[in-house]
Coordinates of C-alpha atoms and ligand atoms in Angstrom, one line a residue:
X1445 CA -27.2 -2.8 -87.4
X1446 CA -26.4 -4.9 -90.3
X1447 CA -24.4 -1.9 -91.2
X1448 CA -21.9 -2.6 -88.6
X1449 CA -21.5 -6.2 -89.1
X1450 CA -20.5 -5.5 -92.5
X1451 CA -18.1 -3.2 -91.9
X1452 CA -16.0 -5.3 -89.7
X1453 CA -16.5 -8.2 -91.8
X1454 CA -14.2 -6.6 -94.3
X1455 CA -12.3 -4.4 -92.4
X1456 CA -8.2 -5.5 -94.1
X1457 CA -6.0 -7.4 -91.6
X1458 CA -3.4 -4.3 -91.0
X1459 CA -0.3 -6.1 -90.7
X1460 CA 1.7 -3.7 -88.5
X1461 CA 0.1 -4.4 -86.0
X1462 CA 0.8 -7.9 -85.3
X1463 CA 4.1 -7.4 -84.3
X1464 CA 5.5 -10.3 -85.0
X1465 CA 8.8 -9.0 -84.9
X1466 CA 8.1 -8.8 -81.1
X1467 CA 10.9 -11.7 -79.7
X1468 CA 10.3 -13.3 -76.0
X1469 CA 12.6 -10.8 -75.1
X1470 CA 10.9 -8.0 -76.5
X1471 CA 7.5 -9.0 -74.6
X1472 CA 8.9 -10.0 -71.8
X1473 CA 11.1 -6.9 -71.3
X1474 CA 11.4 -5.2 -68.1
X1475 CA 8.8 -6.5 -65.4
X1476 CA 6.2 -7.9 -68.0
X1477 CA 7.8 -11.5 -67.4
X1478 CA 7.1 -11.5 -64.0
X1479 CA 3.9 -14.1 -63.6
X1480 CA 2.1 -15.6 -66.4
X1481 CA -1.3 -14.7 -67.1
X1482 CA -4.1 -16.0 -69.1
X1483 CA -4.9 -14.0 -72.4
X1484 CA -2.3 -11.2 -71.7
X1485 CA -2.0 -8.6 -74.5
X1486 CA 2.2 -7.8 -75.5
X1487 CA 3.5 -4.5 -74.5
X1488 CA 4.0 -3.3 -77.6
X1489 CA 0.1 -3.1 -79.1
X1490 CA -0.8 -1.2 -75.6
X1491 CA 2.0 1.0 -76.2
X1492 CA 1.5 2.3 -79.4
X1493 CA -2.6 2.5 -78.7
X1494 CA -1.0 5.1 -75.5
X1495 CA 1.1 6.8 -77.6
X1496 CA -1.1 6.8 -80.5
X1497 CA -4.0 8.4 -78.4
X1498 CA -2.7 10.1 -75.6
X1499 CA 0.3 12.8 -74.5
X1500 CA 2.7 12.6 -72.2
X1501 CA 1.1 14.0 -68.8
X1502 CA -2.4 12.2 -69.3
X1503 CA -4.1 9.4 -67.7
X1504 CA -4.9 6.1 -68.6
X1505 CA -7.1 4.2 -67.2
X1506 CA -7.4 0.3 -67.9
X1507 CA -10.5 -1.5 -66.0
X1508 CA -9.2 -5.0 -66.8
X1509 CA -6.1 -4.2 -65.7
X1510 CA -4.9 -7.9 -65.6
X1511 CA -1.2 -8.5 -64.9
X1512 CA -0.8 -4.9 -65.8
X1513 CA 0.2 -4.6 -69.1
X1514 CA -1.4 -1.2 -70.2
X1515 CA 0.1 0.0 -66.9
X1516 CA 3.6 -0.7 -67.2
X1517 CA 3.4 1.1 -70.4
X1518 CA 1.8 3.9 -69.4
X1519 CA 4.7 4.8 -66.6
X1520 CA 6.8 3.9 -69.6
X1521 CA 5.0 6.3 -72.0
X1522 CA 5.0 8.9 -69.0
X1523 CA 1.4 9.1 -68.5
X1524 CA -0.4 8.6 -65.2
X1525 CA -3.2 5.5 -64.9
X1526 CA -5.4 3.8 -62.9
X1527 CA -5.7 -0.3 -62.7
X1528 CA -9.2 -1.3 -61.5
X1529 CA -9.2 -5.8 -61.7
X1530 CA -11.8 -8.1 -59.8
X1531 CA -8.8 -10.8 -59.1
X1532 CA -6.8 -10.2 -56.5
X1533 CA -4.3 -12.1 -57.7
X1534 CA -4.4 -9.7 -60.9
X1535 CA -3.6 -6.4 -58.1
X1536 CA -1.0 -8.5 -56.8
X1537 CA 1.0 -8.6 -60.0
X1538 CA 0.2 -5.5 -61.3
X1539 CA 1.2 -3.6 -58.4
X1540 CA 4.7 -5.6 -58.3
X1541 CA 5.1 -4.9 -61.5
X1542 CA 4.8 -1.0 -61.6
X1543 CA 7.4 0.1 -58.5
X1544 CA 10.6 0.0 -59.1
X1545 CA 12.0 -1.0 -55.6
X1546 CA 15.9 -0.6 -54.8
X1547 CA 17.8 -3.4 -55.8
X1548 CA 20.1 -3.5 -52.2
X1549 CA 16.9 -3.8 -50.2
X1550 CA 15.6 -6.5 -52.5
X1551 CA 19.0 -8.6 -52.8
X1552 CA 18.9 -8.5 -49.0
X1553 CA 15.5 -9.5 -48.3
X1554 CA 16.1 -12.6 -50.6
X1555 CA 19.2 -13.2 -48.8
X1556 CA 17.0 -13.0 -45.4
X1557 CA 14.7 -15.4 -47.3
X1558 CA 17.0 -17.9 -48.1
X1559 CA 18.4 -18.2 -45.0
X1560 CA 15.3 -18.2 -42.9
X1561 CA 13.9 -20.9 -45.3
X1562 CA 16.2 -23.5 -44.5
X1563 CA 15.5 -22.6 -40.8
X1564 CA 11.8 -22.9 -40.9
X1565 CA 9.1 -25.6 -39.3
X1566 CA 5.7 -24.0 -40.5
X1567 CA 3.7 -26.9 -41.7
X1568 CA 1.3 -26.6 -44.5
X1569 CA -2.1 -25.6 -44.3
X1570 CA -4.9 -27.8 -43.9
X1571 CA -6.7 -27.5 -47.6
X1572 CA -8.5 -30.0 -49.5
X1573 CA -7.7 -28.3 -52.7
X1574 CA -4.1 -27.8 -51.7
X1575 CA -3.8 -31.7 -51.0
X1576 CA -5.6 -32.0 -54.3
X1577 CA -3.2 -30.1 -56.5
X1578 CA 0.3 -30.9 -54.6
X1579 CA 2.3 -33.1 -53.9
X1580 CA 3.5 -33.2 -49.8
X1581 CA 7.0 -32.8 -50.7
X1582 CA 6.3 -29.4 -52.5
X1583 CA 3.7 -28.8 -50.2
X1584 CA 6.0 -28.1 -47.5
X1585 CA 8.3 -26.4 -48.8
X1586 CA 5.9 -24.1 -50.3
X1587 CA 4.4 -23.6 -47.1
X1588 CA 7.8 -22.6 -45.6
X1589 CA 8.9 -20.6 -48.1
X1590 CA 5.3 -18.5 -48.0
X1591 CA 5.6 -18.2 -43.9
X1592 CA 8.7 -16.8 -44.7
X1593 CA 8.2 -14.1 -47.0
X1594 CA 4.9 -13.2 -45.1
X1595 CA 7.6 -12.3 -42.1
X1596 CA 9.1 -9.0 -44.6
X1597 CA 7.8 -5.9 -43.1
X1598 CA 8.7 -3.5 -46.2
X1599 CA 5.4 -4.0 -48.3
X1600 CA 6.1 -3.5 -51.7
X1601 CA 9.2 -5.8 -50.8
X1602 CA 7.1 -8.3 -49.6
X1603 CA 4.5 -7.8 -52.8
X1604 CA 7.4 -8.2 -54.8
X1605 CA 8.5 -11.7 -53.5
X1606 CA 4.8 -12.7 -52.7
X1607 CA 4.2 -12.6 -56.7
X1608 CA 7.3 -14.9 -57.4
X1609 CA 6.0 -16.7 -55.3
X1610 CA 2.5 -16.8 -57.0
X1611 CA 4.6 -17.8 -60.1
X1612 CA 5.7 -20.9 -59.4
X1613 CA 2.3 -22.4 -58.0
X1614 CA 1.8 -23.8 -61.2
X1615 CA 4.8 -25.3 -61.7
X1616 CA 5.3 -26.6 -58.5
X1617 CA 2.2 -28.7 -58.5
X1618 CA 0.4 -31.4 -60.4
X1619 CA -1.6 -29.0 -62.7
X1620 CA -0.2 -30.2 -66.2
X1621 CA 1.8 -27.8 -67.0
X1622 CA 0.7 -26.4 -70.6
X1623 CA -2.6 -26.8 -69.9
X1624 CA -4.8 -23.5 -69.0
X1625 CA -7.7 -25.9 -67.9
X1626 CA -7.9 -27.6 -64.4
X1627 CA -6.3 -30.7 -65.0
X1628 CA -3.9 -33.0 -62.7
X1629 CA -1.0 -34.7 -64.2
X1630 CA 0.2 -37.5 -62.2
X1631 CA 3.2 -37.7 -64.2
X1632 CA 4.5 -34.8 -64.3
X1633 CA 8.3 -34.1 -63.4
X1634 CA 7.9 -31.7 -60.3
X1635 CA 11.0 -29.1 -59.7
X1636 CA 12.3 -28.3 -56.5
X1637 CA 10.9 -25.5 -55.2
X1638 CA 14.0 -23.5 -53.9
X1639 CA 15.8 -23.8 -56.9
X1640 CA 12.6 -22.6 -59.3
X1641 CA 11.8 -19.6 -56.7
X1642 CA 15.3 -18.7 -56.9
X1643 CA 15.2 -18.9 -60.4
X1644 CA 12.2 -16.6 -60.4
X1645 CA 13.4 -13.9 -58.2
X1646 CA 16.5 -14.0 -60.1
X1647 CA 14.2 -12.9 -63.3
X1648 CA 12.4 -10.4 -61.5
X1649 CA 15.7 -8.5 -60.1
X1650 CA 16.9 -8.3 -63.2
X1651 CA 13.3 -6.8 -64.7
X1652 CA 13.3 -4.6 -61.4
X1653 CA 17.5 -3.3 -62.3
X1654 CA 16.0 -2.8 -66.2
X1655 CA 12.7 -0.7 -65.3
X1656 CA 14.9 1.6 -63.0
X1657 CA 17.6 2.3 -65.7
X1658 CA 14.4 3.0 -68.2
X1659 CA 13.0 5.1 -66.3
X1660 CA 15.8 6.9 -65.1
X1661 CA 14.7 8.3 -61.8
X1662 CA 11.3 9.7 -63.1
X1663 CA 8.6 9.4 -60.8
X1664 CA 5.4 8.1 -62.7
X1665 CA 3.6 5.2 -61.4
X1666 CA -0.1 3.4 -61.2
X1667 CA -2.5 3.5 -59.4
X1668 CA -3.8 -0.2 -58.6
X1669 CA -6.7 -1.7 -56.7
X1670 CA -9.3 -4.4 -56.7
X1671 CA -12.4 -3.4 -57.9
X1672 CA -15.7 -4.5 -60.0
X1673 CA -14.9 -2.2 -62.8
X1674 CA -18.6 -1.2 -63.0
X1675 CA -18.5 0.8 -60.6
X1676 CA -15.5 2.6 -60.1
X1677 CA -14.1 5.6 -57.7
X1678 CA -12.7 8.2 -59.9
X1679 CA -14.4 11.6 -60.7
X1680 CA -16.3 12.8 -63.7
X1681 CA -14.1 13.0 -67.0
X1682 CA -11.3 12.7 -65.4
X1683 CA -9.6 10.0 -67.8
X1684 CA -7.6 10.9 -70.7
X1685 CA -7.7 7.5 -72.7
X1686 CA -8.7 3.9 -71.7
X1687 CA -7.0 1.1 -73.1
X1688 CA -8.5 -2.3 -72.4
X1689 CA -8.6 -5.6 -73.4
X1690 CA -12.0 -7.0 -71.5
X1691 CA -12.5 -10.9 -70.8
X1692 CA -14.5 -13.1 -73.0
X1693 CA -17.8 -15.1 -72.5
X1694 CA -17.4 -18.4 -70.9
X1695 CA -14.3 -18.5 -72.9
X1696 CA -11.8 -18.5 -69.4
X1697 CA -12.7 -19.3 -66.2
X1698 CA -10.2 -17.3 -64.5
X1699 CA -11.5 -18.1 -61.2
X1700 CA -10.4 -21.5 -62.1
X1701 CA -7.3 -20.2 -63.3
X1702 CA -5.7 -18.2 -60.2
X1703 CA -7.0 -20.8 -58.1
X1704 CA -3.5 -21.9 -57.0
X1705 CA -2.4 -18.5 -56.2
X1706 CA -5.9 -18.0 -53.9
X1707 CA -5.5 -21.2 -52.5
X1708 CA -2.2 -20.0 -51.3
X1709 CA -2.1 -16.4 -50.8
X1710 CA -6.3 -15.5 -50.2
X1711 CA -7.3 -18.4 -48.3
X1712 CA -9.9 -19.1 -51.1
X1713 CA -13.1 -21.2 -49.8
X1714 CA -15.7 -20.6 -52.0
X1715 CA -14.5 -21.3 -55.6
X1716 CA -17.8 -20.8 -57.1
X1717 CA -18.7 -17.7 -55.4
X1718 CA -15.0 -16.6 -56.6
X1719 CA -15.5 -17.4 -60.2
X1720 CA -19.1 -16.0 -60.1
X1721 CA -17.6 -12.5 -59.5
X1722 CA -15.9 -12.7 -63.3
X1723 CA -18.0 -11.0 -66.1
X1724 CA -17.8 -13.7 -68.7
X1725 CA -18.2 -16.4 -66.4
X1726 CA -20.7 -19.2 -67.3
X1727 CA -21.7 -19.3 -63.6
X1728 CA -23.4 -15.6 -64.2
X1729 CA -26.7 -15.8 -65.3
X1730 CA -29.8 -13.3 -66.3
X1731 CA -33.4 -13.6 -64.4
X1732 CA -34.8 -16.5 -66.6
X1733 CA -38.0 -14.6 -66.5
X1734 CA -36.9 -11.6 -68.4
X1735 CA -36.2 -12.6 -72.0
X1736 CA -36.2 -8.8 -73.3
X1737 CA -32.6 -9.4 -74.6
X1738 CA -32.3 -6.4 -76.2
X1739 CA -33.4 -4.2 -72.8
X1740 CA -31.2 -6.1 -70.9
X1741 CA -27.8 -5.6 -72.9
X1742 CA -29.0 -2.0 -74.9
X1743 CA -28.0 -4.5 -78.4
X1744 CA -30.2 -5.9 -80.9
X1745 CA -27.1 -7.7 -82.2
X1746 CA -26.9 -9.4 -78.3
X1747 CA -30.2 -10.2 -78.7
X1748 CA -30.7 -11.5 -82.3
X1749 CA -27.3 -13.6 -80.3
X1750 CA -29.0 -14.6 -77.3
X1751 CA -32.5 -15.6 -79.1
X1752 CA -29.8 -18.2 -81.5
X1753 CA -28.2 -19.5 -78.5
X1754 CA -31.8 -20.2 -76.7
X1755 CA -32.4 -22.7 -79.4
X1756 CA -29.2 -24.7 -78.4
X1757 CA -28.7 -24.1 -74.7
X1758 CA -30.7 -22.6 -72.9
X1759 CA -27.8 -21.7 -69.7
X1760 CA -25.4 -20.6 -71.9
X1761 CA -28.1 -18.0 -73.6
X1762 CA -28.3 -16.8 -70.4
X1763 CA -25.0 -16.4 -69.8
X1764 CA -24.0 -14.7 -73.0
X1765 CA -27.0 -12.1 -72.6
X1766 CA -25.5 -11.5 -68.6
X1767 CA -22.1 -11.1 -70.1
X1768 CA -23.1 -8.0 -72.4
X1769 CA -25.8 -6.4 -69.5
X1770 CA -22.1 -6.4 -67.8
X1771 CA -20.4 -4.9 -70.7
X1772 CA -22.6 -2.4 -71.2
X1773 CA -22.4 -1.1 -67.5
X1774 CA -18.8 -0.8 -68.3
X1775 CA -19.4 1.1 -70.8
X1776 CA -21.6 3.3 -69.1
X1777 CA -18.8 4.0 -66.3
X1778 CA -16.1 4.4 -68.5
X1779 CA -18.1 7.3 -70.6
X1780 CA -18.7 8.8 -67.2
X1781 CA -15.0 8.9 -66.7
X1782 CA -13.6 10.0 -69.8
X1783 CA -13.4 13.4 -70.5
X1784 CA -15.4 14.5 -73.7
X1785 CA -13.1 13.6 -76.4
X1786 CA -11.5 10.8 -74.6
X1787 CA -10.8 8.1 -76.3
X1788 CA -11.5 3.8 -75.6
X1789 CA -9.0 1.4 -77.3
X1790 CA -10.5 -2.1 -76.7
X1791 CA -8.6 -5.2 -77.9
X1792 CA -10.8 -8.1 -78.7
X1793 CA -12.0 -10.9 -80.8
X1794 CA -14.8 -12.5 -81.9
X1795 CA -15.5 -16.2 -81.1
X1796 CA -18.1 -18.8 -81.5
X1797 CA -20.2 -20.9 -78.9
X1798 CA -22.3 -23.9 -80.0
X1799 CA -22.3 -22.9 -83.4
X1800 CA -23.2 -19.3 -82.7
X1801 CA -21.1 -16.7 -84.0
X1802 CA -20.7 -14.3 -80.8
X1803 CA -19.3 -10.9 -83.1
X1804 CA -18.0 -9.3 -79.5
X1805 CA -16.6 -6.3 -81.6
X1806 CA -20.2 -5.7 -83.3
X1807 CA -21.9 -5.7 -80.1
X1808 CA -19.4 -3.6 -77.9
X1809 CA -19.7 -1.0 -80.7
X1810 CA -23.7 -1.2 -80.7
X1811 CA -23.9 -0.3 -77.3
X1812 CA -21.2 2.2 -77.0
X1813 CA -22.7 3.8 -79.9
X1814 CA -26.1 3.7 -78.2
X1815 CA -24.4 5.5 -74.9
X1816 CA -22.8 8.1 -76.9
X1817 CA -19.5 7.0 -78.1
X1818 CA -18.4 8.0 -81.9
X1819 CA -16.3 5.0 -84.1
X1820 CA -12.7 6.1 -84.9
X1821 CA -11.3 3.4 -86.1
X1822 CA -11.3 -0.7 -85.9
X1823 CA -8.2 -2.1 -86.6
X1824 CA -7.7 -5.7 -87.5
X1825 CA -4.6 -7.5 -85.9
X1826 CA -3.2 -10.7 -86.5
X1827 CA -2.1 -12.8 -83.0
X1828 CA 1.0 -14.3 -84.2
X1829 CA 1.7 -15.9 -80.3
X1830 CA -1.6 -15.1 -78.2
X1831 CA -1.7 -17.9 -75.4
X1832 CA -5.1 -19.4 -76.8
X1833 CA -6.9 -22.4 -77.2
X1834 CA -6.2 -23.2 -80.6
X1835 CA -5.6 -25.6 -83.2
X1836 CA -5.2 -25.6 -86.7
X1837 CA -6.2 -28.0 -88.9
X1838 CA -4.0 -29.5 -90.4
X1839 CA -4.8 -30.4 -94.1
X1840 CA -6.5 -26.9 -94.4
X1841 CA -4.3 -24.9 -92.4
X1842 CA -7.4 -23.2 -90.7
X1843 CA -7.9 -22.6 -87.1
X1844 CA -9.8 -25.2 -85.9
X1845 CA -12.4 -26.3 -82.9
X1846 CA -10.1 -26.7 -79.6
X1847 CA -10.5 -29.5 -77.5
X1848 CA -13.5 -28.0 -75.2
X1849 CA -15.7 -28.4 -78.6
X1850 CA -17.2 -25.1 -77.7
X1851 CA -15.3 -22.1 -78.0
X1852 CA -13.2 -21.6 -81.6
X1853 CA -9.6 -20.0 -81.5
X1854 CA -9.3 -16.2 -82.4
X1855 CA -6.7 -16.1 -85.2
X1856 CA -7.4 -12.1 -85.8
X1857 CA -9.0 -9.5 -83.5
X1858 CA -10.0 -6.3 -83.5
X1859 CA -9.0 -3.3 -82.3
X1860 CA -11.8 -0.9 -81.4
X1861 CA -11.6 2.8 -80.8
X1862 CA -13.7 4.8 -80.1
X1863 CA -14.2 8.9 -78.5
X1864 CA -16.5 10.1 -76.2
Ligands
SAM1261 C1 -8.4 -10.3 -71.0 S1 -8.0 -10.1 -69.3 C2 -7.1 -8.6 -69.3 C3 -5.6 -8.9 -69.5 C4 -4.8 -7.6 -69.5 N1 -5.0 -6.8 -70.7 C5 -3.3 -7.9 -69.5 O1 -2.5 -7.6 -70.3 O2 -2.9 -8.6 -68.5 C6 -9.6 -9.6 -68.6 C7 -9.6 -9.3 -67.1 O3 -10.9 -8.8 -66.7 C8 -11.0 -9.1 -65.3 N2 -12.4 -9.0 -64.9 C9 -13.4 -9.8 -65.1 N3 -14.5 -9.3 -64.5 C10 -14.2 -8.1 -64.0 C11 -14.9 -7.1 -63.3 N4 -16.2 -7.2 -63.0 N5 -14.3 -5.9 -62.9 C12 -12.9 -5.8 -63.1 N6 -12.2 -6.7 -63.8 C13 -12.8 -7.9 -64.2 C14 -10.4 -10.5 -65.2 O4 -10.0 -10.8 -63.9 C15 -9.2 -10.4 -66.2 O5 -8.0 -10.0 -65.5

């Protein structure tokens, strides 16, 4: 095992594939700017891993879909995929972001909006967490504006103007603004909500007019549901290439991060339940009888990482070793669903927790290898813009601990692939 480490110990930064090039613009380009989302890869490193590994025709599947980055660039790439995410907020972006809708029907539904805004009484929902995070002001209006665009029969119309919508939580409320944690700003300078929705939309018709032109009349699209990606409905090898980037170990919470948009849109009551479901999620924890790391996760490497962790904290041990028994399951599906010679591209870093180096990369490789998967190639990247916890410090210019003194930032990552 040893072996392994080494190898990706030295393995070169390759520098072409940092694309740092990449402008706002550029990553931003046709619907990818349409909501934010937490630890997003660009467009351009899932593009080149489709068209690096894949034909024109095939399908890709990605079972962290996210906001639907691999997806977008899979239609674009003219391959068929699949989108499995356990956040429904997650489906709710990705599947606005792969239609291309008609841009009449869309100008007239925000027209319809508009109007029927000013117009409206709804009051806002009776919510301790929405009185937590917003002011009344914005509360209202972003109660009218949602009983308003929940009145648009046309679904993907109303998908469409439902994830705008989603958008602006953020901004319209008290959460301070650059932060990804959970923190209120008292402060802050709210903007009226109108004027930032119609800001919004504005974005997203123009992303919607720019797809359509790219595309050109040609019919690909996604497919994109809300699923535990463990356990997912497609036949035997019937994926062509995966392309993922999976979430990290206690690293974010992103049940606390879509909490807005479920406050809002899913009627969310149970926050810890809803992080719980998250692989990665400090709330998921192993049997604290069984300490037979290494059964549990198919990794000596996760267990030599678990038994190092035990000595410093004892929860997040457990935590680390549930995160890779979940990993492995998904690897176990996804070599199901790949057809033999099928290739995985995973996108992801190593990172640190109470002093304990957590070498992802190593350990995803382990247990892939154990289930049957061949190494292709790991590919060092830098991430000139990632949205990450970091800081640098500044008298040594290296990356430094962030300000939740646990997790360390990921300057470089890696870029795994591997064939069935
Ligand atoms: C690093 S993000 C993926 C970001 C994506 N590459 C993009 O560009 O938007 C990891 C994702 O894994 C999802 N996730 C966590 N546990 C999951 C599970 N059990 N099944 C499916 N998705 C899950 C999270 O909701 C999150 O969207």
């Amino acid at each position: 095992m040893t072996l392994i480490r080494e190898r990706f110990d030295v393995v070169p930064v390759s520098h072409d594939w940092a694309f740092s090039q990449a402008k706002r613009s550029d990553t931003t380009y046709i619907t990818h700017g349409y909501h934010r989302y937490p630890a997003k890869f660009i467009p351009q490193l899932a593009r080149r891993l489709i068209e690096d590994y894949s034909e024109a025709g095939d399908t890709v599947l990605d079972p962290f879909c996210g906001c639907g980055t691999t997806l977008v660039e899979s239609i674009v790439s003219r391959r068929y995929s699949y989108g499995y995410d356990i956040n429904p907020i997650s489906i709710l972006i990705s599947m606005a972001k792969v239609r291309r809708l008609a841009p009449n029907l869309l100008n007239e539904v925000f027209e319809q909006i508009q109007l029927n805004f000013g117009a409206s009484t709804t009051k806002p929902p009776k919510n301790e967490r929405i009185d937590f995070w917003y002011k009344s002001e914005q509360k209202e209006e972003l109660a009218r504006l949602l009983h308003v665009i929940r009145t648009i029969d046309n679904a993907d119309a109303r998908r469409f103007f439902l994830c705008g919508f989603s958008n602006i939580l953020k901004n319209c409320s008290i959460w301070q603004q650059k932060s990804n944690k959970p923190t209120r700003d008292f402060n802050k300078n709210i903007p009226d909500v109108m004027r930032t929705y119609a800001r919004q939309i504005r974005m997203m018709l123009r992303g919607n007019i720019a797809f359509l032109e790219l595309m050109n009349g040609q019919a690909f699209t996604a497919n994109v549901e809300c699923r535990d990606s463990r356990k997912l409905p497609l036949a035997n090898g019937s994926v062509d290439l995966v392309v993922t980037s999976p979430p990290y170990v206690t690293s974010y919470e992103y049940g606390d991060l879509h909490q807005l948009s479920m406050l809002w849109l899913e009627d969310l009551d149970d926050l810890r339940a809803f992080r719980q479901k998250f692989i990665g999620s400090a709330l998921r924890r192993i049997d604290s009888e069984n300490k037979d790391y290494e059964a549990l996760t198919q990794s000596s490497l996760a267990a030599e990482i678990g038994a190092k962790l035990e000595t410093k904290n004892g929860k997040t041990a457990s935590s680390v070793v549930s995160y890779f028994q979940s990993m492995y399951e998904i690897w176990t599906e996804l070599y199901r669903l790949l057809r033999f010679g099928g290739k995985v591209c995973i996108v992801i870093g190593n990172t640190s927790l109470k002093g304990v180096e957590i070498t992802n990369a190593e350990v995803f490789v382990e247990q892939m290898q154990r289930i049957g998967f061949d190494t292709i190639s790991v590919i060092k990247r830098e991430i000139p813009s990632k949205n990450l916890p970091s800081t640098r410090d500044k008298a040594t210019g290296r990356f430094a601990k962030t300000a939740d003194a646990d997790a360390f930032a990921y300057p470089t990552e890696l870029v795994l692939v591997l064939q069935k």
